[in-house]
PDB file of C-alpha atoms in Angstrom:
ATOM      1  CA  MET R  12     121.289  34.035 -13.926  1.00  0.00           C
ATOM      2  CA  PHE R  13     124.513  32.756 -15.469  1.00  0.00           C
ATOM      3  CA  ALA R  14     125.866  34.383 -18.626  1.00  0.00           C
ATOM      4  CA  VAL R  15     128.665  33.969 -21.121  1.00  0.00           C
ATOM      5  CA  PHE R  16     129.637  37.084 -23.024  1.00  0.00           C
ATOM      6  CA  VAL R  17     130.926  36.516 -26.525  1.00  0.00           C
ATOM      7  CA  THR R  18     132.867  39.352 -28.053  1.00  0.00           C
ATOM      8  CA  ALA R  19     135.031  40.168 -31.024  1.00  0.00           C
ATOM      9  CA  TYR R  20     136.487  43.147 -29.174  1.00  0.00           C
ATOM     10  CA  ASN R  21     139.888  42.555 -27.643  1.00  0.00           C
ATOM     11  CA  ASP R  22     139.867  45.887 -25.842  1.00  0.00           C
ATOM     12  CA  ARG R  23     137.502  44.629 -23.125  1.00  0.00           C
ATOM     13  CA  SER R  24     139.405  43.558 -20.039  1.00  0.00           C
ATOM     14  CA  ILE R  25     138.120  41.159 -17.413  1.00  0.00           C
ATOM     15  CA  GLU R  26     138.142  44.038 -14.948  1.00  0.00           C
ATOM     16  CA  ASN R  27     135.975  46.137 -17.294  1.00  0.00           C
ATOM     17  CA  ILE R  28     133.416  43.354 -17.699  1.00  0.00           C
ATOM     18  CA  GLN R  29     133.428  42.703 -13.943  1.00  0.00           C
ATOM     19  CA  ALA R  30     132.820  46.390 -13.209  1.00  0.00           C
ATOM     20  CA  THR R  31     129.907  46.392 -15.650  1.00  0.00           C
ATOM     21  CA  VAL R  32     128.307  43.187 -14.343  1.00  0.00           C
ATOM     22  CA  GLY R  33     129.043  43.865 -10.676  1.00  0.00           C
ATOM     23  CA  GLU R  34     131.500  42.667  -8.078  1.00  0.00           C
ATOM     24  CA  GLY R  35     128.993  40.334  -6.418  1.00  0.00           C
ATOM     25  CA  LYS R  36     128.337  38.425  -9.642  1.00  0.00           C
ATOM     26  CA  VAL R  37     131.870  37.227 -10.401  1.00  0.00           C
ATOM     27  CA  ASP R  38     130.921  33.549 -10.284  1.00  0.00           C
ATOM     28  CA  HIS R  39     127.898  34.041 -12.558  1.00  0.00           C
ATOM     29  CA  TRP R  40     129.613  35.038 -15.784  1.00  0.00           C
ATOM     30  CA  ASP R  41     132.404  34.155 -18.147  1.00  0.00           C
ATOM     31  CA  TYR R  42     133.473  35.324 -21.570  1.00  0.00           C
ATOM     32  CA  LEU R  43     134.792  34.038 -24.876  1.00  0.00           C
ATOM     33  CA  SER R  44     136.668  35.989 -27.494  1.00  0.00           C
ATOM     34  CA  LYS R  45     136.067  35.255 -31.140  1.00  0.00           C
ATOM     35  CA  PRO R  46     137.020  33.074 -32.885  1.00  0.00           C
ATOM     36  CA  PHE R  47     135.925  30.197 -30.693  1.00  0.00           C
ATOM     37  CA  SER R  48     135.217  26.559 -31.387  1.00  0.00           C
ATOM     38  CA  HIS R  49     132.054  24.520 -30.969  1.00  0.00           C
ATOM     39  CA  SER R  50     133.740  22.526 -28.205  1.00  0.00           C
ATOM     40  CA  GLU R  51     134.507  25.712 -26.240  1.00  0.00           C
ATOM     41  CA  ILE R  52     130.833  26.712 -26.276  1.00  0.00           C
ATOM     42  CA  LEU R  53     129.799  23.199 -25.285  1.00  0.00           C
ATOM     43  CA  GLN R  54     132.270  23.160 -22.385  1.00  0.00           C
ATOM     44  CA  LYS R  55     131.054  26.559 -21.112  1.00  0.00           C
ATOM     45  CA  ALA R  56     127.469  25.278 -21.214  1.00  0.00           C
ATOM     46  CA  ARG R  57     128.429  22.140 -19.284  1.00  0.00           C
ATOM     47  CA  ASN R  58     130.339  24.123 -16.666  1.00  0.00           C
ATOM     48  CA  PHE R  59     127.528  26.591 -16.058  1.00  0.00           C
ATOM     49  CA  THR R  60     124.907  23.836 -15.978  1.00  0.00           C
ATOM     50  CA  SER R  61     126.926  22.035 -13.302  1.00  0.00           C
ATOM     51  CA  LEU R  62     127.377  25.248 -11.342  1.00  0.00           C
ATOM     52  CA  TRP R  63     123.663  26.031 -11.582  1.00  0.00           C
ATOM     53  CA  ASN R  64     122.771  22.524 -10.355  1.00  0.00           C
ATOM     54  CA  LEU R  65     125.177  22.805  -7.412  1.00  0.00           C
ATOM     55  CA  THR R  66     123.773  26.217  -6.486  1.00  0.00           C
ATOM     56  CA  LYS R  67     120.218  24.881  -6.653  1.00  0.00           C
ATOM     57  CA  GLU R  68     121.096  21.862  -4.485  1.00  0.00           C
ATOM     58  CA  GLN R  69     122.807  24.092  -1.923  1.00  0.00           C
ATOM     59  CA  THR R  70     119.738  26.340  -1.721  1.00  0.00           C
ATOM     60  CA  GLU R  71     117.464  23.321  -1.236  1.00  0.00           C
ATOM     61  CA  HIS R  72     119.709  21.927   1.518  1.00  0.00           C
ATOM     62  CA  GLU R  73     119.764  25.281   3.301  1.00  0.00           C
ATOM     63  CA  MET R  74     115.962  25.434   3.176  1.00  0.00           C
ATOM     64  CA  GLN R  75     115.715  21.903   4.608  1.00  0.00           C
ATOM     65  CA  LEU R  76     118.084  22.865   7.429  1.00  0.00           C
ATOM     66  CA  GLN R  77     115.983  25.919   8.251  1.00  0.00           C
ATOM     67  CA  ILE R  78     112.840  23.791   8.386  1.00  0.00           C
ATOM     68  CA  MET R  79     114.580  21.282  10.670  1.00  0.00           C
ATOM     69  CA  ARG R  80     115.758  24.092  12.966  1.00  0.00           C
ATOM     70  CA  ILE R  81     112.259  25.550  13.130  1.00  0.00           C
ATOM     71  CA  ASN R  82     110.775  22.133  13.920  1.00  0.00           C
ATOM     72  CA  ASP R  83     113.423  21.467  16.610  1.00  0.00           C
ATOM     73  CA  GLY R  84     112.594  24.784  18.247  1.00  0.00           C
ATOM     74  CA  ARG R  85     109.012  23.774  18.965  1.00  0.00           C
TER      75      ARG R  85
END
């Protein structure tokens, strides 16, 4: 899952959010502080959609490679 946290609190540091979400999930979240513009939200959505698509493609390629390796081993 990819998430964007939107907050009006300026006392939340990136390190605090990272500790809450987890070290292994750094590339699955981002944040925006209020006030933000419509274009900022749109850009975040585009970026995470692209990242999600790349992650999905990589997973599919890895699965295809595993199948090829299994078939070559026969």
